[in-house]
Amino acid sequence: MSEEKGRGGIPLDELEAPGHASEQDEQHVAQSAADLEAVFDVPVRISAILGHSKMHVSDLLKLASGTVLELDRKVGEAIDICVNDRLVARGEVVLVEDKLGVTMTEIIKTDR
């Protein structure tokens, strides 16, 4: 009786289904998550930056409730998402049950 062979001569019944992680991969992910457990309670500051504006201190002191500030971004343009003052992503402002939220649309990778 001959065994049916798949890629690279591996028996077909030993091949992983596409998109499915092997048991070894799942154990590695679980171990990685366990390694990070020590930092789960470390507080971080997350900022969603809608834009910037420059003004003199004298103009700043004249601001009152209801004053409209012109920012350097247009409506619909992506906002910056920073963690501890470091840019990590870009996103969009969304409305969730009468509250503003942010959805990430792009992760910013940095070489470190």
mmCIF file of C-alpha atoms in Angstrom:
data_model
loop_
_atom_site.group_PDB
_atom_site.id
_atom_site.type_symbol
_atom_site.label_atom_id
_atom_site.label_comp_id
_atom_site.label_asym_id
_atom_site.label_seq_id
_atom_site.Cartn_x
_atom_site.Cartn_y
_atom_site.Cartn_z
ATOM 1 C CA MET A 1 0.000 0.000 0.000
ATOM 2 C CA SER A 2 1.510 3.371 -0.999
ATOM 3 C CA GLU A 3 1.124 6.516 1.082
ATOM 4 C CA GLU A 4 -0.151 9.604 -0.694
ATOM 5 C CA LYS A 5 2.492 12.328 -0.496
ATOM 6 C CA GLY A 6 1.968 16.075 -0.218
ATOM 7 C CA ARG A 7 4.434 18.962 -0.338
ATOM 8 C CA GLY A 8 8.052 18.000 0.076
ATOM 9 C CA GLY A 9 7.240 14.294 0.324
ATOM 10 C CA ILE A 10 5.394 14.687 3.650
ATOM 11 C CA PRO A 11 2.433 12.308 4.048
ATOM 12 C CA LEU A 12 -0.815 14.246 3.457
ATOM 13 C CA ASP A 13 -2.277 13.284 6.820
ATOM 14 C CA GLU A 14 0.661 15.046 8.540
ATOM 15 C CA LEU A 15 0.193 18.383 6.738
ATOM 16 C CA GLU A 16 -1.425 21.243 8.631
ATOM 17 C CA ALA A 17 -4.578 22.757 7.188
ATOM 18 C CA PRO A 18 -3.920 26.258 5.788
ATOM 19 C CA GLY A 19 -4.548 28.957 8.377
ATOM 20 C CA HIS A 20 -4.414 26.553 11.326
ATOM 21 C CA ALA A 21 -1.655 26.796 13.904
ATOM 22 C CA SER A 22 0.137 23.675 15.012
ATOM 23 C CA GLU A 23 0.045 22.630 18.660
ATOM 24 C CA GLN A 24 3.662 23.777 18.985
ATOM 25 C CA ASP A 25 2.751 27.242 17.612
ATOM 26 C CA GLU A 26 -0.166 27.505 20.051
ATOM 27 C CA GLN A 27 2.111 26.583 22.971
ATOM 28 C CA HIS A 28 4.625 29.231 21.839
ATOM 29 C CA VAL A 29 1.902 31.921 21.736
ATOM 30 C CA ALA A 30 0.656 30.882 25.185
ATOM 31 C CA GLN A 31 4.210 31.025 26.556
ATOM 32 C CA SER A 32 4.774 34.474 25.004
ATOM 33 C CA ALA A 33 1.566 35.755 26.614
ATOM 34 C CA ALA A 34 2.670 34.325 29.962
ATOM 35 C CA ASP A 35 6.039 36.081 29.613
ATOM 36 C CA LEU A 36 4.233 39.420 29.173
ATOM 37 C CA GLU A 37 2.037 38.916 32.235
ATOM 38 C CA ALA A 38 4.551 40.808 34.397
ATOM 39 C CA VAL A 39 3.891 44.043 32.491
ATOM 40 C CA PHE A 40 0.080 43.804 32.288
ATOM 41 C CA ASP A 41 -0.329 46.162 35.282
ATOM 42 C CA VAL A 42 2.188 48.781 34.112
ATOM 43 C CA PRO A 43 0.283 52.041 33.522
ATOM 44 C CA VAL A 44 0.730 53.796 30.178
ATOM 45 C CA ARG A 45 -0.642 57.111 28.897
ATOM 46 C CA ILE A 46 -2.523 56.883 25.608
ATOM 47 C CA SER A 47 -3.207 60.058 23.626
ATOM 48 C CA ALA A 48 -5.336 60.558 20.526
ATOM 49 C CA ILE A 49 -4.017 63.708 18.875
ATOM 50 C CA LEU A 50 -6.548 65.452 16.650
ATOM 51 C CA GLY A 51 -4.098 68.132 15.531
ATOM 52 C CA HIS A 52 -1.862 71.002 16.608
ATOM 53 C CA SER A 53 -2.110 74.758 16.730
ATOM 54 C CA LYS A 54 0.460 77.475 17.477
ATOM 55 C CA MET A 55 -0.388 80.652 19.331
ATOM 56 C CA HIS A 56 1.178 83.269 21.533
ATOM 57 C CA VAL A 57 0.739 83.027 25.304
ATOM 58 C CA SER A 58 -1.294 86.266 25.231
ATOM 59 C CA ASP A 59 -3.768 84.620 22.798
ATOM 60 C CA LEU A 60 -3.848 81.480 24.931
ATOM 61 C CA LEU A 61 -4.862 83.527 27.964
ATOM 62 C CA LYS A 62 -7.774 85.026 25.985
ATOM 63 C CA LEU A 63 -9.350 81.615 25.303
ATOM 64 C CA ALA A 64 -12.747 81.040 26.874
ATOM 65 C CA SER A 65 -15.262 78.227 26.974
ATOM 66 C CA GLY A 66 -16.704 77.732 23.503
ATOM 67 C CA THR A 67 -13.689 79.185 21.679
ATOM 68 C CA VAL A 68 -12.955 77.347 18.413
ATOM 69 C CA LEU A 69 -9.306 76.555 17.718
ATOM 70 C CA GLU A 70 -8.171 75.925 14.164
ATOM 71 C CA LEU A 71 -6.006 72.807 13.965
ATOM 72 C CA ASP A 72 -3.464 71.803 11.324
ATOM 73 C CA ARG A 73 -5.581 68.845 10.129
ATOM 74 C CA LYS A 74 -8.622 68.536 7.915
ATOM 75 C CA VAL A 75 -11.904 66.828 8.741
ATOM 76 C CA GLY A 76 -11.609 63.107 8.000
ATOM 77 C CA GLU A 77 -7.811 63.092 8.132
ATOM 78 C CA ALA A 78 -6.217 60.363 10.280
ATOM 79 C CA ILE A 79 -5.361 61.212 13.872
ATOM 80 C CA ASP A 80 -2.177 60.203 15.690
ATOM 81 C CA ILE A 81 -2.336 57.651 18.502
ATOM 82 C CA CYS A 82 0.548 57.915 20.957
ATOM 83 C CA VAL A 83 1.552 55.746 23.896
ATOM 84 C CA ASN A 84 3.749 57.559 26.429
ATOM 85 C CA ASP A 85 4.331 60.348 23.862
ATOM 86 C CA ARG A 86 5.516 57.889 21.195
ATOM 87 C CA LEU A 87 3.579 57.594 17.923
ATOM 88 C CA VAL A 88 2.360 53.997 17.603
ATOM 89 C CA ALA A 89 -0.634 54.184 15.259
ATOM 90 C CA ARG A 90 -2.984 56.311 13.191
ATOM 91 C CA GLY A 91 -6.731 56.097 13.428
ATOM 92 C CA GLU A 92 -10.155 57.604 12.984
ATOM 93 C CA VAL A 93 -12.556 59.161 15.441
ATOM 94 C CA VAL A 94 -15.762 57.143 15.861
ATOM 95 C CA LEU A 95 -18.960 57.594 17.845
ATOM 96 C CA VAL A 96 -19.803 54.697 20.185
ATOM 97 C CA GLU A 97 -23.035 55.000 22.197
ATOM 98 C CA ASP A 98 -22.893 58.809 22.492
ATOM 99 C CA LYS A 99 -19.167 58.761 23.349
ATOM 100 C CA LEU A 100 -16.160 59.496 21.163
ATOM 101 C CA GLY A 101 -13.744 56.671 20.498
ATOM 102 C CA VAL A 102 -10.801 55.929 18.258
ATOM 103 C CA THR A 103 -10.349 53.028 15.885
ATOM 104 C CA MET A 104 -6.812 52.166 14.757
ATOM 105 C CA THR A 105 -6.387 52.022 11.000
ATOM 106 C CA GLU A 106 -2.600 51.801 10.751
ATOM 107 C CA ILE A 107 0.112 50.540 13.115
ATOM 108 C CA ILE A 108 3.355 52.529 12.943
ATOM 109 C CA LYS A 109 6.428 50.313 13.157
ATOM 110 C CA THR A 110 9.656 51.883 14.347
ATOM 111 C CA ASP A 111 13.168 50.474 14.122
ATOM 112 C CA ARG A 112 14.469 50.073 17.621
#
